[in-house]
Each structure stands twice: as structure tokens, then as C-alpha cells.
Short mmCIF file of C-alpha atoms and ligand atoms in Angstrom, two decimals:
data_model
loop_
_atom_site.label_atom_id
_atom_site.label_comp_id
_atom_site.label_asym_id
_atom_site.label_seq_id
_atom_site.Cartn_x
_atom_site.Cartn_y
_atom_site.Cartn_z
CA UNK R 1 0.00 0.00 0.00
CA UNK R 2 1.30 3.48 -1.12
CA UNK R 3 2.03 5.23 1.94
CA UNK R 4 0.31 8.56 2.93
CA UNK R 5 2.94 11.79 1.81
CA UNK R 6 2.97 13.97 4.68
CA UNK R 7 0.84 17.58 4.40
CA UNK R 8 3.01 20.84 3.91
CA UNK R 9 1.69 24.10 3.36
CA UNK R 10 3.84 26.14 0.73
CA UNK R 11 3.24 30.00 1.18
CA UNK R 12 4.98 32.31 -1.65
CA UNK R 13 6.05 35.64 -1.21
CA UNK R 14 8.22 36.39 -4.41
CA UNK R 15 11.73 37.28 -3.85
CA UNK R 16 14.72 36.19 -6.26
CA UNK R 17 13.61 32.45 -5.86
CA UNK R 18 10.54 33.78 -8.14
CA UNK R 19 13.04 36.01 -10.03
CA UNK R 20 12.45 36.08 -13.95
CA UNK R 21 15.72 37.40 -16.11
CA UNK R 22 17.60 37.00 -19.35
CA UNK R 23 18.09 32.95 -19.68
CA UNK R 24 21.14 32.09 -18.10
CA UNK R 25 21.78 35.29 -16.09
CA UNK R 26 22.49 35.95 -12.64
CA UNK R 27 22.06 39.87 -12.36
CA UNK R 28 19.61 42.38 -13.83
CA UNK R 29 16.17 40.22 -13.24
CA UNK R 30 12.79 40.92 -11.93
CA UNK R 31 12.31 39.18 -8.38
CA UNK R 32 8.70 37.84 -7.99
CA UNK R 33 7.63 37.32 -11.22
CA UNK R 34 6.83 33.75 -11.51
CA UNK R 35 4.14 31.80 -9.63
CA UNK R 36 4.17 29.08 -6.64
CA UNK R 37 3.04 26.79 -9.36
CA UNK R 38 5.58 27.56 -11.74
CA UNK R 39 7.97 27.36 -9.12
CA UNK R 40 6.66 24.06 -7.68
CA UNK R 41 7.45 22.58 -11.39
CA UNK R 42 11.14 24.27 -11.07
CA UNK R 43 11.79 21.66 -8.71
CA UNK R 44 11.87 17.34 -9.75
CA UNK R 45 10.65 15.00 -6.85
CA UNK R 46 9.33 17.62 -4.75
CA UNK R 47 5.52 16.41 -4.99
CA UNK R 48 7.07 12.82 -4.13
CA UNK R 49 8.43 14.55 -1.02
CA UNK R 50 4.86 15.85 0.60
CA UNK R 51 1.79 16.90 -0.45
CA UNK R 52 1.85 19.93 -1.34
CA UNK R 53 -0.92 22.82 -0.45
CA UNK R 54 0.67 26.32 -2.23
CA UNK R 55 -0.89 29.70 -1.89
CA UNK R 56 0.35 32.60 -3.71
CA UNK R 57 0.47 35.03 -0.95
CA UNK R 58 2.31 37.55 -2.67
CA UNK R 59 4.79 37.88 -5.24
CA UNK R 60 7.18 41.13 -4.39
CA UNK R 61 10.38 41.85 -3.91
CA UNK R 62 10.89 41.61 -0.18
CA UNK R 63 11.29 44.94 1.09
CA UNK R 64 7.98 46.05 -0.53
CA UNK R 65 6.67 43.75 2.42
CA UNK R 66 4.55 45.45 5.44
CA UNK R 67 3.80 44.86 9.12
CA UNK R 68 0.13 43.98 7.45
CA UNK R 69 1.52 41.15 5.74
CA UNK R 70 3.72 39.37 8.83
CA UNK R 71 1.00 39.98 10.51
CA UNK R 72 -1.55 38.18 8.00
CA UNK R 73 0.93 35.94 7.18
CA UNK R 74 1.86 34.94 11.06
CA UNK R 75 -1.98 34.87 11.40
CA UNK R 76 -2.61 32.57 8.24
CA UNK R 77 -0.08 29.96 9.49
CA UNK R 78 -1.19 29.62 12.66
CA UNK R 79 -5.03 29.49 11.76
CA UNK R 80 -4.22 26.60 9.14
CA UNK R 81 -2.15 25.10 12.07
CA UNK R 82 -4.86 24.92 14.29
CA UNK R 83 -7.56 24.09 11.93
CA UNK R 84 -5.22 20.51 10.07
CA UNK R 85 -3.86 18.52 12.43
CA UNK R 86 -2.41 16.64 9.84
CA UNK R 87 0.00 19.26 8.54
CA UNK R 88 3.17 18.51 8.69
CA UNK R 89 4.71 22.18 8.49
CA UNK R 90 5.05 25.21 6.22
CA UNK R 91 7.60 26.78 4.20
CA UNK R 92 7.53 30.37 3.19
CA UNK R 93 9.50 31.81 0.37
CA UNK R 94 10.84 35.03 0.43
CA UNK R 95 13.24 37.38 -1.04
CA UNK R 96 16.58 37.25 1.03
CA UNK R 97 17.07 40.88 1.60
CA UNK R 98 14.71 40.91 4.78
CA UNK R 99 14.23 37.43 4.80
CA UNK R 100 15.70 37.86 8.52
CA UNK R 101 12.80 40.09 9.85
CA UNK R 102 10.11 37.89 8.55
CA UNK R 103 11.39 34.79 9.44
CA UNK R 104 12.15 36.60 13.19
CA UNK R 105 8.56 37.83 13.41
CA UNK R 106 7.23 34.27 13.08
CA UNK R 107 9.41 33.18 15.12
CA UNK R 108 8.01 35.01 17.82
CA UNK R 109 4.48 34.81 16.32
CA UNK R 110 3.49 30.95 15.32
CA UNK R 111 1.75 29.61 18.24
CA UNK R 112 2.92 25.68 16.84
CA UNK R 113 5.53 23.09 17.94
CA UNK R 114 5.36 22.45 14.22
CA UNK R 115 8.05 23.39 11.55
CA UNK R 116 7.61 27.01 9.73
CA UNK R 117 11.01 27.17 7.50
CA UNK R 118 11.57 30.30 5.42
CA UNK R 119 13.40 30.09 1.98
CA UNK R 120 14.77 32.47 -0.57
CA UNK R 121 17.74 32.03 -3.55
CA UNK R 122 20.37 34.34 -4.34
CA UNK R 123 19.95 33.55 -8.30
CA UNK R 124 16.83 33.81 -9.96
CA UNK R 125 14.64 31.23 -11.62
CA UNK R 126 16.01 31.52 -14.62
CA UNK R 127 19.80 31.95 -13.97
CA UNK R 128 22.39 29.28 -14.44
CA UNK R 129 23.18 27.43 -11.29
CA UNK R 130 19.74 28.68 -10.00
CA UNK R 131 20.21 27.77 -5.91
CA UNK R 132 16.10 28.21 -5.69
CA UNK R 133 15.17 24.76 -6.91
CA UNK R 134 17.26 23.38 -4.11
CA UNK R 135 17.06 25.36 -1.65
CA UNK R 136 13.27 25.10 -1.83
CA UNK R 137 13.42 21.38 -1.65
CA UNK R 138 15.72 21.27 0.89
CA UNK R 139 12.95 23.36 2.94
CA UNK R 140 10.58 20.70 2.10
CA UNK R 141 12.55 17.97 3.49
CA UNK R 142 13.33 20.28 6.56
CA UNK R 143 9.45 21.07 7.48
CA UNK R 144 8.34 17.37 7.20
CA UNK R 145 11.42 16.14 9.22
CA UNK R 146 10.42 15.51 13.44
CA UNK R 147 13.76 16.60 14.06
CA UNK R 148 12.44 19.89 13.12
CA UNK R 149 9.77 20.46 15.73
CA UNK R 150 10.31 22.46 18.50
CA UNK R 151 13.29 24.67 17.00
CA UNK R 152 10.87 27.45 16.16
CA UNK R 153 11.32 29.33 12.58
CA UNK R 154 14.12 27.85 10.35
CA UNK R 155 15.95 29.22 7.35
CA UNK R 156 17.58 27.40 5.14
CA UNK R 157 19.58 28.22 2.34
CA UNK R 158 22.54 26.80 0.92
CA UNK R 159 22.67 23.23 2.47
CA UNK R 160 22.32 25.11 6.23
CA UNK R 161 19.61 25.53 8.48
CA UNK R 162 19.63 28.57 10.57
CA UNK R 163 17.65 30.01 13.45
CA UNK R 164 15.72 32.90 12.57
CA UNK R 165 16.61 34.81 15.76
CA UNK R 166 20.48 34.09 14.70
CA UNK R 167 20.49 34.41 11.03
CA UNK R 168 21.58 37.32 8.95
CA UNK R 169 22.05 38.20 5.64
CA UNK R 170 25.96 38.87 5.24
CA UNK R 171 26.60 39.53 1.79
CA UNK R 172 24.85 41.48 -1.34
CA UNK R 173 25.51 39.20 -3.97
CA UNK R 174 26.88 35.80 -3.17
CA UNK R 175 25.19 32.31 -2.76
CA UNK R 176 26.61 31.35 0.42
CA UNK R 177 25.20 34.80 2.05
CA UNK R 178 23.05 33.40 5.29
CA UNK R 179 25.25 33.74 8.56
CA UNK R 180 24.63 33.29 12.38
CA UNK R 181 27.37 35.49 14.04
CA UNK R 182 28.43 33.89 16.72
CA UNK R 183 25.84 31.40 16.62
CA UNK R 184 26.78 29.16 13.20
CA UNK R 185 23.78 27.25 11.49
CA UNK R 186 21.59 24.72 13.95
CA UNK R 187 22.44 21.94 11.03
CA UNK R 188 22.71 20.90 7.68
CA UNK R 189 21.06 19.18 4.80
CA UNK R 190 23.05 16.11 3.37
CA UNK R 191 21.50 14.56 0.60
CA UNK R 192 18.00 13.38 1.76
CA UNK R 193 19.12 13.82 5.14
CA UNK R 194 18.55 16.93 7.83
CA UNK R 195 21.31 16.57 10.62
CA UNK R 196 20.85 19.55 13.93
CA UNK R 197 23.70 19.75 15.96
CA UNK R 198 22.54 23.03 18.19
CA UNK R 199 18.93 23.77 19.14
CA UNK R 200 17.48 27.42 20.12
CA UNK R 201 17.78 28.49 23.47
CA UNK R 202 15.71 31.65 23.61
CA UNK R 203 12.35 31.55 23.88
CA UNK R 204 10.35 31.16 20.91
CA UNK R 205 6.99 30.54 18.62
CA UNK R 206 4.61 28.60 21.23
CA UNK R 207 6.85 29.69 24.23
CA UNK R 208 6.56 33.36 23.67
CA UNK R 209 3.61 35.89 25.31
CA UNK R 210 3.06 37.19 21.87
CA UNK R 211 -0.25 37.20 20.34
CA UNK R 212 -0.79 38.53 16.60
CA UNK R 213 -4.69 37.52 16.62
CA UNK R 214 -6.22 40.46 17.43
CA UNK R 215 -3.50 42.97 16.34
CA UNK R 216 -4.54 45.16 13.49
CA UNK R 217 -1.13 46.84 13.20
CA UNK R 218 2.27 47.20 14.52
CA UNK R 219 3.65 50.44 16.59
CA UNK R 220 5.62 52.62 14.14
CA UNK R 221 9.76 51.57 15.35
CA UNK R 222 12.64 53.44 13.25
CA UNK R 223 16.16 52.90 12.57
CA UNK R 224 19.09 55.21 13.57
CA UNK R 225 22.57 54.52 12.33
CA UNK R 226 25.23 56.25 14.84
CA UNK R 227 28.45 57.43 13.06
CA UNK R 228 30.85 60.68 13.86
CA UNK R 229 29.40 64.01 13.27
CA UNK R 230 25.69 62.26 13.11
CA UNK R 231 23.09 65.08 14.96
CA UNK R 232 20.51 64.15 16.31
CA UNK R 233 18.33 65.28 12.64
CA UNK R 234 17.14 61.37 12.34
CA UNK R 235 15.58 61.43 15.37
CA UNK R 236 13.95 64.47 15.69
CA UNK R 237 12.31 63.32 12.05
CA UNK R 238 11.12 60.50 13.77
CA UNK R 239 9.74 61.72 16.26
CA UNK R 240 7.56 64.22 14.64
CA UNK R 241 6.49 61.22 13.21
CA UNK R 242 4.98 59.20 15.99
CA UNK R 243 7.44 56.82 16.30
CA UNK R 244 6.77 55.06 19.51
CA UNK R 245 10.36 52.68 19.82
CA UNK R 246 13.58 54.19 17.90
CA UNK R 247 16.14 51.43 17.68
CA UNK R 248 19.89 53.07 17.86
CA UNK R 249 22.54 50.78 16.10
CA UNK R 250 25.50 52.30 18.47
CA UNK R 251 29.07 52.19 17.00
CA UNK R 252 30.62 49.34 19.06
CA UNK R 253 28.40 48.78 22.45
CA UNK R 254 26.72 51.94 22.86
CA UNK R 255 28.64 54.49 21.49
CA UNK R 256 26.55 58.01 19.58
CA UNK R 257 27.58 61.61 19.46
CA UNK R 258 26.75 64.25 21.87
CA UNK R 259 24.04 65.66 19.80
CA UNK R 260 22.36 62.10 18.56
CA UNK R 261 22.13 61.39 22.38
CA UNK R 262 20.80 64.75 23.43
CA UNK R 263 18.33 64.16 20.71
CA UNK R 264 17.89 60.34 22.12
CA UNK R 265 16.94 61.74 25.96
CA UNK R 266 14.81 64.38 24.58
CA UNK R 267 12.79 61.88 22.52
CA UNK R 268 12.39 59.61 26.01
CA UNK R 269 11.04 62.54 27.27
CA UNK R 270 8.60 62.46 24.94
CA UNK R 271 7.58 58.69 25.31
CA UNK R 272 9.69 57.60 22.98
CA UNK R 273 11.31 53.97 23.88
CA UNK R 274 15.22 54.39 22.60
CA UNK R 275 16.81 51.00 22.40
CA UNK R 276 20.46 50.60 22.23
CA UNK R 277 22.23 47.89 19.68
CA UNK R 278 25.21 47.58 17.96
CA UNK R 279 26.24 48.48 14.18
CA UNK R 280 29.15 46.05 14.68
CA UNK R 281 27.50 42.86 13.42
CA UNK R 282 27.79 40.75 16.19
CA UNK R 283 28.39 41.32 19.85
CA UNK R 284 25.80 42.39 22.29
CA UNK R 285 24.78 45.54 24.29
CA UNK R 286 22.90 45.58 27.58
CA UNK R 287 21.30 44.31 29.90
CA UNK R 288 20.27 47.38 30.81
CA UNK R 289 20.31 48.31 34.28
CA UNK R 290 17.38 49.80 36.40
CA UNK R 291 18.12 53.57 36.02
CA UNK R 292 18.49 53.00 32.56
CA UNK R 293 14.93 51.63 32.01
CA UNK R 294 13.90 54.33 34.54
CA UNK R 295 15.24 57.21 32.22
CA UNK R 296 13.32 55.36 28.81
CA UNK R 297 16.35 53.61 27.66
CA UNK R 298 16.51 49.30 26.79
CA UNK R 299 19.19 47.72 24.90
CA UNK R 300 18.96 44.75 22.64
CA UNK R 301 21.27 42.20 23.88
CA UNK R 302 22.77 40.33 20.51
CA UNK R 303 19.88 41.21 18.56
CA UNK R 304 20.99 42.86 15.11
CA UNK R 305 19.25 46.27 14.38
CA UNK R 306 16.77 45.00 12.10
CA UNK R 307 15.80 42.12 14.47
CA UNK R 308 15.64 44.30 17.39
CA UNK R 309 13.09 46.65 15.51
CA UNK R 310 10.89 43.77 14.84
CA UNK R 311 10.73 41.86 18.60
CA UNK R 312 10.45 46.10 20.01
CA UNK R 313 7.39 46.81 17.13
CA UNK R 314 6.07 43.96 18.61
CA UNK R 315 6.45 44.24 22.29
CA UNK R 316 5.44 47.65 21.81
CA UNK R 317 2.11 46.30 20.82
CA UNK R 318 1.58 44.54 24.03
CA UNK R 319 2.91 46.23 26.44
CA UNK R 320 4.51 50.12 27.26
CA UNK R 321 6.52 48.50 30.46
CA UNK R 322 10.11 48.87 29.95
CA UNK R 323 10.90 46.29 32.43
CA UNK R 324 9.27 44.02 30.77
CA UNK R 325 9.96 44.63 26.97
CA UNK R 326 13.86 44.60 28.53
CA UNK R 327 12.99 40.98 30.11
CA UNK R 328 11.56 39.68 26.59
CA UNK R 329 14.95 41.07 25.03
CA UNK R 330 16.76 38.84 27.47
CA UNK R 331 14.70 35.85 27.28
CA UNK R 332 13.47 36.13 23.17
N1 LIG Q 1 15.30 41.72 -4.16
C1 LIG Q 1 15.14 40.36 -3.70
C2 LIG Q 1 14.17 40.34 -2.54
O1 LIG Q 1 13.00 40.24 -2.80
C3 LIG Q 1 16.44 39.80 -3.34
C4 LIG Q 1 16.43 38.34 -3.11
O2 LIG Q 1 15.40 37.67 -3.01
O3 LIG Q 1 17.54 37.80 -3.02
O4 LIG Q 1 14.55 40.40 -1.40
#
């Protein structure tokens, strides 16, 4: 008797791994031009692997993504979670030049032991050497895999599998461009088999407080580089904007200009939540002590910039306690 293929829910984005260019070429394409089916076909065996559900979610180059569409998509996975018991997991593909927020929003987000792995290609569909077909059915053998479970959101690309809390994109244009600073990959994919070697220790998916349900968007969180000579202009801009959390990426474990952190305490004294991180890359900053949290100031432990915006947008959205939000930077 044929045996039953296990269920796994394929969620497309667009990205590079949809990418359509001139046949053969690696540069100069249009990401998220060709469709989940189309891209399903790009890829022999892969229907012998699972059974495959696909939904064309969206089909953009990442960045055009919004905090409506994490949280859609967050809320999506973990309704068809609940609702099939029989699903295996789900694999998202993405574009890889946020790939990192996405896949750490989920992370935080999916209420399921289950397997959510995120996917992207540095060459497009249509390039020579494509890494999409691959990649992509390397994520299929990841999210039906038990070793899987319980590791939260995985991204793999390039043969590795990396936690989305850890991972990072490292370099514009090359193949082998996912990195975990510090961290390295949880495992690897060899042939038809997965092989973990490290597993998450921060809280994650079903282990966080976080609750997208009933959110209908995210508080507005902004990015400020810190460099000599920077004023505090960025800020200020901000702001006047109604940003509620301004995430600073220090030079080395803190450091900003006079001016930027004049600007910084007079934006805490207008309810502004100023988290410190680090530009460097790797390394962390914090924790931050009591009279720090008491003045309007967190920090963001290892957390890259970009990650830190997304686990602040989102503890911003559930709580204004700095003590707290400091705790889930600790423990998330
Ligand atoms: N521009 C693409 C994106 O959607 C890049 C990629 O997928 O590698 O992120």
C-alpha cells in the first residue's frame, strides 16, 4: 500500500527564488515574477516529497513587504495550524534581503511546535546554477522532518539551516550569504538527510507571550545609524512622526555623538522607547540596568538592528513597560 505523503503548506512571497531574467543570467532580473506553481514545477521529486498545499500570498520583492503582511501571514499559518492537524509544516518563500525580519517575526508569532522554514535564492529562476530549486526542496525535506519540531522558525539556504533569531544576511551578492554570528547554522542538509547539531535556546513561537490575533497593526519603530558628526536630525524626524520605539545601532556597544544622544533623551522625554544595539555585526549591548529603564532607555542584547526593531514593534504592541519589553529582550 502506497504510503500517505505527509501535508506541507507552501506560502509564496516572491523574492529572487521567483526572479524572472535574461536565460542564463544571474544579475539584472525581476524578483517575484513567476508563480508558486511555476515554481513548484522548477523543482523534480518535490511532490514525491509531501503533499503539497501552495498559496500565492504575494509575489514582491521583499522589502515592498509590510507589518500587514507578517502579521496576515503569522496569522494565516497559525489558523491553518490549528484548523489541520495533519500538517506537517510550512515553508515560506521570500526574497533574502529581509528574509531575517520575517522569518524573526514568526518566530516570535506561530503559536505551533510544528516546523515554519523560510526560503529564498540568491539567483533567480532563470539563472544558471539557480540555488532556488534546491534550496526550496531542501525546505521541504526540513518542514516534514520531526527533528524539526520544537526549533521554532528555520531558514535554510545553501545546504544550512539557521535560526531565525540568529540568522543574517551577510553579503549582497553571493550564494553562500546566510550567517549566524556567533551562533553558526543549527544543522545541515546532506542529501536526503537533515542533521541539527545546536537547538534554540531563547524563547520562541509557542513559548513566547506574543499574540498577533487580534492585532490590526504594529507600533511605528525606526532605525538610527550612529556614526561621527551624526546630529541628532534622524531622530527628531522620527519623532515628529509618531514613532513610539527608535532602535539606535550604536558604533561598538553603545557608542553616539553628543548631539544624537541629546536628541535620544529628549525623545524619552517624549515617550519615545530608545533601544540601544550595535552596528558592529555581532556582539551584544545591555542588559540594561534599572536607572536605565527608569530614564526610557533598553538595549537589545545580541539582537541585530533590524531584528531588534521587529521583537520592540512587537512588544510595543503589548505592552509600554520597559521592564518588561527589557525581560523579553533577554529571554526572546
Ligand atoms: N530583491 C530580492 C528580494 O526580494 C532579493 C532576493 O530575493 O535575493 O529580497
Amino acid at each position: 500500500m502506497e504510503q500517505k505523503k505527509p501535508k506541507v503548506l507552501l506560502l509564496a512571497t516572491g523574492g529572487t527564488i521567483a526572479g524572472k531574467g535574461a536565460p542564463g543570467k544571474t544579475t539584472n532580473y525581476r524578483p517575484g515574477e513567476i508563480s508558486v506553481e511555476e515554481l513548484i514545477e522548477t523543482v523534480p521529486g518535490l511532490g514525491d516529497l509531501a503533499e503539497i498545499k501552495s498559496v500565492q500570498f504575494a509575489n514582491v520583492a521583499s522589502i515592498a513587504l509590510t507589518h500587514q503582511d507578517w502579521l496576515n501571514l503569522a496569522n494565516l499559518i497559525n489558523s491553518e495550524f490549528s484548523a489541520d492537524p495533519e500538517l506537517r509544516g510550512v515553508v515560506v518563500t521570500h526574497g533574502t534581503d529581509v528574509l531575517e525580519e520575517t522569518a524573526y517575526f514568526l518566530h516570535l508569532s506561530i503559536k505551533d511546535i510544528r516546523p515554519v522554514v523560510v526560503v529564498g535564492s540568491m539567483r533567480p529562476a532563470t539563472a544558471l546554477s539557480a540555488d532556488g530549486p534546491l534550496n526550496l526542496l531542501n525546505a521541504v525535506k526540513i518542514a516534514v522532518s520531526q527533528e524539526a519540531e520544537g526549533k521554532g522558525v528555520l531558514v535554510a539556504l545553501n545546504d544550512e539551516i539557521h535560526c531565525a533569531r540568529d540568522v543574517t544576511k551577510g553579503n549582497a551578492n553571493k550564494v553562500e550569504t546566510f550567517q549566524s554570528p556567533y551562533c553558526g547554522p543549527l544543522g545541515f542538509v546532506k542529501g536526503d538527510n537533515i542533521h541539527f547539531y545546536h537547538q534554540p535556546s531563547r524563547l520562541h513561537t509557542y513559548q513566547t507571550v506574543f499574540d498577533t490575533s487580534g492585532l490590526k497593526d504594529l507600533p511605528r519603530v525606526d532605525l538610527a545609524y550612529s556614526h561621527i558628526m551624526a546630529d541628532g536630525a534622524a531622530i527628531e524626524a522620527y519623532v515628529e512622526r509618531g514613532a513610539k520605539g527608535i532602535v539606535i545601532a550604536a558604533a561598538g556597544a553603545g557608542a553616539v555623538t553628543r548631539e544624537m544622544s541629546q536628541a535620544m533623551e529628549k525623545a524619552t522625554q517624549a515617550g519615545v522607547v530608545i533601544l540601544l544595539g550595535t552596528r558592529c555585526g555581532a556582539g551584544l549591548v545591555g542588559p540594561a540596568r534599572q536607572e536605565m529603564l527608569k530614564r526610557g532607555y533598553i538595549t537589545a542584547d545580541n539582537l541585530n538592528p533590524q531584528k531588534a526593531r521587529v521583537l520592540l514593534a512587537l512588544a510595543l504592541a503589548h505592552t509600554d513597560n520597559l521592564e518588561t519589553i527589557q525581560d523579553w529582550f533577554n529571554n526572546c
